[in-house]
PDB file of C-alpha atoms in Angstrom:
ATOM      1  CA  MET A 132      -0.050  -0.166  -0.070  1.00 92.00           C
ATOM      2  CA  GLU A 133       2.752   2.396   0.634  1.00 97.00           C
ATOM      3  CA  ARG A 134       3.602   2.208  -2.872  1.00 98.00           C
ATOM      4  CA  ILE A 135       0.433   3.083  -4.178  1.00 98.00           C
ATOM      5  CA  ASP A 136       0.023   5.480  -1.425  1.00 98.00           C
ATOM      6  CA  LYS A 137       3.040   7.564  -3.117  1.00 98.00           C
ATOM      7  CA  GLN A 138       2.079   7.192  -6.380  1.00 98.00           C
ATOM      8  CA  PHE A 139      -1.569   8.525  -5.863  1.00 98.00           C
ATOM      9  CA  ASP A 140       0.204  11.430  -4.082  1.00 98.00           C
ATOM     10  CA  PHE A 141       2.306  12.098  -6.757  1.00 98.00           C
ATOM     11  CA  ILE A 142      -0.718  11.663  -9.879  1.00 98.00           C
ATOM     12  CA  ARG A 143      -2.721  14.372  -7.421  1.00 98.00           C
ATOM     13  CA  GLU A 144       0.088  16.796  -6.899  1.00 98.00           C
ATOM     14  CA  ILE A 145       0.365  17.209 -10.616  1.00 98.00           C
ATOM     15  CA  ASP A 146      -3.095  18.154 -11.261  1.00 98.00           C
ATOM     16  CA  LYS A 147      -1.938  21.536 -10.033  1.00 98.00           C
ATOM     17  CA  GLU A 148      -0.341  21.618 -13.251  1.00 97.00           C
ATOM     18  CA  LYS A 149      -3.307  22.297 -15.316  1.00 97.00           C
ATOM     19  CA  GLU A 150      -3.661  25.653 -13.284  1.00 96.00           C
ATOM     20  CA  ILE A 151      -0.124  26.916 -14.295  1.00 95.00           C
ATOM     21  CA  THR A 152      -1.113  29.021 -17.103  1.00 95.00           C
ATOM     22  CA  ARG A 153       1.396  30.201 -20.307  1.00 94.00           C
ATOM     23  CA  HIS A 154       2.019  32.908 -22.090  1.00 90.00           C
ATOM     24  CA  THR A 155       0.877  31.172 -25.079  1.00 93.00           C
ATOM     25  CA  PHE A 156      -2.952  31.607 -26.557  1.00 93.00           C
ATOM     26  CA  LEU A 157      -5.202  28.559 -27.833  1.00 95.00           C
ATOM     27  CA  ALA A 158      -5.394  29.129 -31.649  1.00 95.00           C
ATOM     28  CA  ASP A 159      -8.774  30.932 -30.908  1.00 95.00           C
ATOM     29  CA  SER A 160      -7.560  33.303 -28.966  1.00 93.00           C
ATOM     30  CA  SER A 161      -9.811  33.089 -26.541  1.00 95.00           C
ATOM     31  CA  ARG A 162      -7.401  32.283 -23.341  1.00 95.00           C
ATOM     32  CA  ARG A 163      -4.056  31.527 -22.618  1.00 95.00           C
ATOM     33  CA  GLU A 164      -3.219  27.430 -22.802  1.00 96.00           C
ATOM     34  CA  ASN A 165      -2.141  25.770 -19.354  1.00 96.00           C
ATOM     35  CA  ASP A 166       1.150  23.564 -19.098  1.00 96.00           C
ATOM     36  CA  ALA A 167      -1.427  20.375 -18.934  1.00 97.00           C
ATOM     37  CA  GLU A 168      -2.632  21.620 -22.227  1.00 97.00           C
ATOM     38  CA  HIS A 169       0.869  22.425 -23.611  1.00 97.00           C
ATOM     39  CA  ALA A 170       1.906  18.565 -22.628  1.00 97.00           C
ATOM     40  CA  TRP A 171      -0.904  17.040 -24.347  1.00 98.00           C
ATOM     41  CA  HIS A 172      -0.543  18.434 -27.660  1.00 98.00           C
ATOM     42  CA  MET A 173       3.219  17.999 -27.956  1.00 98.00           C
ATOM     43  CA  ALA A 174       2.345  13.922 -27.028  1.00 98.00           C
ATOM     44  CA  ILE A 175      -0.015  14.284 -30.011  1.00 98.00           C
ATOM     45  CA  MET A 176       2.005  15.860 -32.200  1.00 98.00           C
ATOM     46  CA  THR A 177       5.391  13.453 -31.483  1.00 98.00           C
ATOM     47  CA  ILE A 178       2.724  10.709 -32.661  1.00 98.00           C
ATOM     48  CA  LEU A 179       2.030  12.355 -35.603  1.00 98.00           C
ATOM     49  CA  LEU A 180       5.710  14.146 -36.802  1.00 98.00           C
ATOM     50  CA  GLN A 181       7.882  11.809 -35.568  1.00 98.00           C
ATOM     51  CA  GLU A 182       8.878  10.613 -39.223  1.00 98.00           C
ATOM     52  CA  TYR A 183      10.279  13.978 -39.457  1.00 98.00           C
ATOM     53  CA  ALA A 184      12.288  13.359 -36.677  1.00 98.00           C
ATOM     54  CA  ASN A 185      16.836  13.594 -37.580  1.00 98.00           C
ATOM     55  CA  GLU A 186      17.090  10.368 -36.144  1.00 98.00           C
ATOM     56  CA  GLU A 187      14.790   7.261 -35.327  1.00 98.00           C
ATOM     57  CA  ILE A 188      13.300   7.966 -31.566  1.00 98.00           C
ATOM     58  CA  ASP A 189      11.833   6.047 -28.921  1.00 98.00           C
ATOM     59  CA  VAL A 190       8.224   7.692 -29.138  1.00 98.00           C
ATOM     60  CA  LEU A 191       7.103   6.674 -26.050  1.00 98.00           C
ATOM     61  CA  LYS A 192      10.069   7.937 -24.058  1.00 98.00           C
ATOM     62  CA  THR A 193       9.816  11.298 -26.360  1.00 98.00           C
ATOM     63  CA  ILE A 194       6.112  11.695 -24.799  1.00 98.00           C
ATOM     64  CA  THR A 195       6.933  10.663 -21.427  1.00 98.00           C
ATOM     65  CA  MET A 196      10.081  13.519 -21.621  1.00 98.00           C
ATOM     66  CA  LEU A 197       7.336  15.874 -23.120  1.00 98.00           C
ATOM     67  CA  LEU A 198       4.601  15.135 -20.154  1.00 98.00           C
ATOM     68  CA  ILE A 199       6.855  15.032 -17.526  1.00 97.00           C
ATOM     69  CA  HIS A 200       9.165  18.229 -18.651  1.00 96.00           C
ATOM     70  CA  ASP A 201       6.827  21.139 -17.132  1.00 95.00           C
ATOM     71  CA  ILE A 202       5.369  19.509 -14.144  1.00 97.00           C
ATOM     72  CA  VAL A 203       8.384  21.367 -12.211  1.00 96.00           C
ATOM     73  CA  GLU A 204       6.835  24.470 -13.078  1.00 95.00           C
ATOM     74  CA  ILE A 205       4.169  23.564  -9.946  1.00 97.00           C
ATOM     75  CA  ASP A 206       6.637  24.742  -8.100  1.00 94.00           C
ATOM     76  CA  ALA A 207       8.951  27.362  -9.923  1.00 91.00           C
ATOM     77  CA  GLY A 208       6.282  28.769 -12.187  1.00 84.00           C
ATOM     78  CA  ASP A 209       6.087  29.187 -15.969  1.00 84.00           C
ATOM     79  CA  THR A 210       9.062  31.392 -17.321  1.00 79.00           C
ATOM     80  CA  TYR A 211       7.989  32.806 -20.379  1.00 76.00           C
ATOM     81  CA  ALA A 212      10.673  32.189 -23.449  1.00 74.00           C
ATOM     82  CA  TYR A 213      11.812  35.758 -23.859  1.00 75.00           C
ATOM     83  CA  ASP A 214      12.063  36.679 -20.007  1.00 71.00           C
ATOM     84  CA  GLU A 215      15.832  36.909 -19.485  1.00 74.00           C
ATOM     85  CA  LYS A 216      15.270  38.015 -16.234  1.00 76.00           C
ATOM     86  CA  GLY A 217      13.049  35.222 -15.598  1.00 70.00           C
ATOM     87  CA  LYS A 218      15.426  33.023 -16.959  1.00 77.00           C
ATOM     88  CA  GLU A 219      18.479  33.885 -14.899  1.00 77.00           C
ATOM     89  CA  ASN A 220      17.663  31.704 -11.924  1.00 86.00           C
ATOM     90  CA  GLN A 221      15.254  29.463 -13.895  1.00 87.00           C
ATOM     91  CA  ALA A 222      17.182  26.391 -13.644  1.00 87.00           C
ATOM     92  CA  GLU A 223      18.047  26.402 -10.091  1.00 92.00           C
ATOM     93  CA  ARG A 224      14.280  27.341  -9.414  1.00 93.00           C
ATOM     94  CA  GLU A 225      13.152  23.951 -11.670  1.00 93.00           C
ATOM     95  CA  GLU A 226      16.169  21.726 -10.214  1.00 95.00           C
ATOM     96  CA  LYS A 227      14.565  22.213  -6.663  1.00 96.00           C
ATOM     97  CA  ALA A 228      11.033  21.943  -7.900  1.00 96.00           C
ATOM     98  CA  ALA A 229      11.941  18.533  -9.891  1.00 96.00           C
ATOM     99  CA  LYS A 230      13.827  17.309  -6.368  1.00 97.00           C
ATOM    100  CA  ARG A 231      10.835  18.094  -4.554  1.00 98.00           C
ATOM    101  CA  ILE A 232       7.728  16.780  -6.540  1.00 98.00           C
ATOM    102  CA  PHE A 233       9.668  13.454  -8.344  1.00 98.00           C
ATOM    103  CA  ASN A 234      10.576  12.710  -5.261  1.00 98.00           C
ATOM    104  CA  MET A 235       7.013  11.878  -4.078  1.00 98.00           C
ATOM    105  CA  LEU A 236       7.241   8.945  -6.066  1.00 98.00           C
ATOM    106  CA  PRO A 237       8.720   5.868  -4.871  1.00 98.00           C
ATOM    107  CA  GLU A 238      12.361   5.962  -4.975  1.00 98.00           C
ATOM    108  CA  ASP A 239      12.658   3.608  -8.421  1.00 98.00           C
ATOM    109  CA  GLN A 240      10.261   5.574 -10.161  1.00 98.00           C
ATOM    110  CA  ALA A 241      11.791   8.995  -8.822  1.00 98.00           C
ATOM    111  CA  GLU A 242      14.971   8.220  -9.904  1.00 98.00           C
ATOM    112  CA  LYS A 243      13.560   7.337 -13.537  1.00 98.00           C
ATOM    113  CA  MET A 244      11.796  10.445 -13.731  1.00 98.00           C
ATOM    114  CA  ILE A 245      14.119  12.835 -12.686  1.00 97.00           C
ATOM    115  CA  ALA A 246      17.131  11.331 -14.774  1.00 98.00           C
ATOM    116  CA  LEU A 247      14.512  11.870 -17.819  1.00 98.00           C
ATOM    117  CA  TRP A 248      13.893  15.291 -16.733  1.00 98.00           C
ATOM    118  CA  HIS A 249      17.740  16.022 -16.624  1.00 97.00           C
ATOM    119  CA  GLU A 250      18.123  14.075 -20.469  1.00 98.00           C
ATOM    120  CA  PHE A 251      15.345  16.565 -21.750  1.00 97.00           C
ATOM    121  CA  GLU A 252      17.217  19.464 -20.142  1.00 95.00           C
ATOM    122  CA  ALA A 253      20.552  18.254 -21.605  1.00 96.00           C
ATOM    123  CA  GLN A 254      19.760  17.928 -25.444  1.00 97.00           C
ATOM    124  CA  GLU A 255      21.825  15.673 -26.492  1.00 98.00           C
ATOM    125  CA  THR A 256      20.005  12.213 -27.063  1.00 98.00           C
ATOM    126  CA  ALA A 257      17.776  12.017 -30.294  1.00 98.00           C
ATOM    127  CA  GLU A 258      14.591  12.130 -28.026  1.00 98.00           C
ATOM    128  CA  ALA A 259      15.449  14.933 -26.072  1.00 98.00           C
ATOM    129  CA  LYS A 260      16.250  17.079 -29.219  1.00 98.00           C
ATOM    130  CA  PHE A 261      12.750  15.971 -30.741  1.00 98.00           C
ATOM    131  CA  ALA A 262      11.181  16.407 -27.315  1.00 98.00           C
ATOM    132  CA  ARG A 263      12.843  20.288 -27.625  1.00 97.00           C
ATOM    133  CA  CYS A 264      11.822  20.469 -31.264  1.00 98.00           C
ATOM    134  CA  MET A 265       7.955  19.233 -30.487  1.00 98.00           C
ATOM    135  CA  ASP A 266       8.535  21.896 -27.171  1.00 97.00           C
ATOM    136  CA  ASN A 267       9.479  25.059 -29.236  1.00 97.00           C
ATOM    137  CA  ILE A 268       6.897  24.541 -32.816  1.00 97.00           C
ATOM    138  CA  GLN A 269       4.336  24.060 -30.688  1.00 98.00           C
ATOM    139  CA  PRO A 270       3.885  27.496 -29.231  1.00 96.00           C
ATOM    140  CA  MET A 271       5.334  28.980 -32.893  1.00 97.00           C
ATOM    141  CA  MET A 272       2.568  26.844 -34.204  1.00 97.00           C
ATOM    142  CA  LEU A 273      -0.310  28.208 -31.627  1.00 97.00           C
ATOM    143  CA  ASN A 274       0.909  31.670 -31.946  1.00 96.00           C
ATOM    144  CA  ASP A 275       0.417  31.779 -35.896  1.00 97.00           C
ATOM    145  CA  ALA A 276      -3.026  29.895 -35.566  1.00 97.00           C
ATOM    146  CA  SER A 277      -3.866  33.440 -32.905  1.00 94.00           C
ATOM    147  CA  ASN A 278      -2.865  35.624 -35.672  1.00 93.00           C
ATOM    148  CA  GLY A 279       0.441  36.511 -33.773  1.00 93.00           C
ATOM    149  CA  PHE A 280      -0.964  37.409 -30.968  1.00 90.00           C
ATOM    150  CA  ALA A 281       0.990  36.800 -28.193  1.00 91.00           C
ATOM    151  CA  TRP A 282       3.676  38.008 -30.200  1.00 94.00           C
ATOM    152  CA  GLU A 283       2.596  41.239 -31.158  1.00 93.00           C
ATOM    153  CA  GLU A 284       1.290  41.622 -26.892  1.00 91.00           C
ATOM    154  CA  ASN A 285       5.216  41.427 -26.837  1.00 90.00           C
ATOM    155  CA  GLN A 286       6.327  42.734 -29.370  1.00 94.00           C
ATOM    156  CA  VAL A 287       8.668  39.873 -29.766  1.00 95.00           C
ATOM    157  CA  LYS A 288      11.613  40.507 -32.471  1.00 95.00           C
ATOM    158  CA  ILE A 289      12.611  37.595 -35.335  1.00 97.00           C
ATOM    159  CA  SER A 290      15.817  37.956 -33.461  1.00 95.00           C
ATOM    160  CA  GLN A 291      14.533  36.509 -30.537  1.00 94.00           C
ATOM    161  CA  ILE A 292      13.016  33.620 -32.068  1.00 96.00           C
ATOM    162  CA  LEU A 293      15.640  32.899 -33.548  1.00 96.00           C
ATOM    163  CA  LYS A 294      18.062  32.889 -30.469  1.00 94.00           C
ATOM    164  CA  ARG A 295      15.074  30.799 -28.753  1.00 94.00           C
ATOM    165  CA  ASN A 296      15.524  28.185 -31.661  1.00 96.00           C
ATOM    166  CA  GLU A 297      19.147  27.599 -31.907  1.00 96.00           C
ATOM    167  CA  ARG A 298      18.928  23.797 -31.933  1.00 97.00           C
ATOM    168  CA  THR A 299      15.369  23.109 -32.910  1.00 98.00           C
ATOM    169  CA  ALA A 300      16.632  21.489 -36.299  1.00 98.00           C
ATOM    170  CA  GLU A 301      18.658  19.387 -34.065  1.00 98.00           C
ATOM    171  CA  GLY A 302      15.642  17.414 -33.460  1.00 98.00           C
ATOM    172  CA  SER A 303      14.056  18.064 -37.273  1.00 98.00           C
ATOM    173  CA  ARG A 304      15.258  19.769 -39.895  1.00 98.00           C
ATOM    174  CA  VAL A 305      12.405  19.764 -41.850  1.00 98.00           C
ATOM    175  CA  LEU A 306       9.956  20.526 -39.093  1.00 98.00           C
ATOM    176  CA  TRP A 307      12.217  23.511 -38.365  1.00 98.00           C
ATOM    177  CA  ASP A 308      12.238  24.467 -42.273  1.00 97.00           C
ATOM    178  CA  TYR A 309       8.436  24.172 -42.364  1.00 98.00           C
ATOM    179  CA  MET A 310       8.542  27.075 -38.873  1.00 98.00           C
ATOM    180  CA  LYS A 311      10.511  29.315 -41.041  1.00 97.00           C
ATOM    181  CA  HIS A 312       7.861  29.548 -43.683  1.00 97.00           C
ATOM    182  CA  ILE A 313       5.240  30.455 -40.985  1.00 97.00           C
ATOM    183  CA  LEU A 314       7.609  32.730 -39.137  1.00 97.00           C
ATOM    184  CA  GLN A 315       8.172  34.789 -42.637  1.00 97.00           C
ATOM    185  CA  LYS A 316       4.860  35.137 -42.849  1.00 97.00           C
ATOM    186  CA  ASN A 317       3.798  36.966 -39.400  1.00 97.00           C
ATOM    187  CA  MET A 318       6.974  39.054 -39.926  1.00 96.00           C
ATOM    188  CA  ASP A 319       5.334  39.803 -43.512  1.00 96.00           C
ATOM    189  CA  GLU A 320       1.923  40.224 -41.606  1.00 96.00           C
ATOM    190  CA  GLY A 321       3.604  42.472 -38.708  1.00 96.00           C
ATOM    191  CA  HIS A 322       3.093  39.968 -35.888  1.00 96.00           C
ATOM    192  CA  ILE A 323       6.682  39.756 -35.160  1.00 97.00           C
ATOM    193  CA  VAL A 324       9.147  42.844 -35.031  1.00 96.00           C
ATOM    194  CA  LYS A 325      11.326  42.432 -37.951  1.00 95.00           C
ATOM    195  CA  ASP A 326      14.697  43.138 -36.514  1.00 93.00           C
ATOM    196  CA  ARG A 327      16.625  40.709 -39.183  1.00 92.00           C
ATOM    197  CA  GLU A 328      16.536  39.117 -42.276  1.00 92.00           C
ATOM    198  CA  LEU A 329      15.164  35.147 -41.629  1.00 87.00           C
ATOM    199  CA  ASP A 330      18.115  33.118 -42.391  1.00 76.00           C
TER     200      ASP A 330
END
C-alpha cells in the first residue's frame, strides 16, 4: 500500500499543472493555454510527426519526457521564453522543484523521472532533441494560428525567436524549415518585429 499511496500522492500533486498558465494563447485566442494542455498537445504532435525526426526515436520515451518536463513549473512557475530576467534563476528554481515533486514517487520511479527530466534539459539524445523541437514549435504553431496574438502583445523580435530556436533543427530539420515559412509569413503580416532577415 505504501508504494501505491506514494504514486497517487504524486498523481494528485501533478493535477496542479492544469493551473499553470502559459503565455501562449489557444488557436482561437480566447484564453491562454495551461501546462497540461501544452504537454498533451506535444504528445499528440510527437505521435503524428515522428517521421520527421532527424534520427529514429523511441516515441514512448519522447512522449514521457514531454509529459513530465513542465511538472516542475508547479513550484517554479512558467518562465516566459523571452523573459531574460526570469531565466537568470530558472534552472535553480526548476532543479529544486524537480527534486521535491519527483521524490514524492517510490524511489525507483523518482530516479527514472528525474533522469528523464535531466535528459530533456541536456538535449543530447535523439529523443531529447526531438522533444525540445516539439516544445519549441508548438507555441509557434499556436502563435501563428492566433494571428500572432502573443507575439504582438510582447513585441517579439525575429532575432529573439531565432536565438531561442538555435538548436530546434537538431530534432528535425524538416519541421524547422516548415516553421521558418510560418515565421516569415508572420513577419510579413507585422505580427513579429522584423529586426533582421530570416536566414
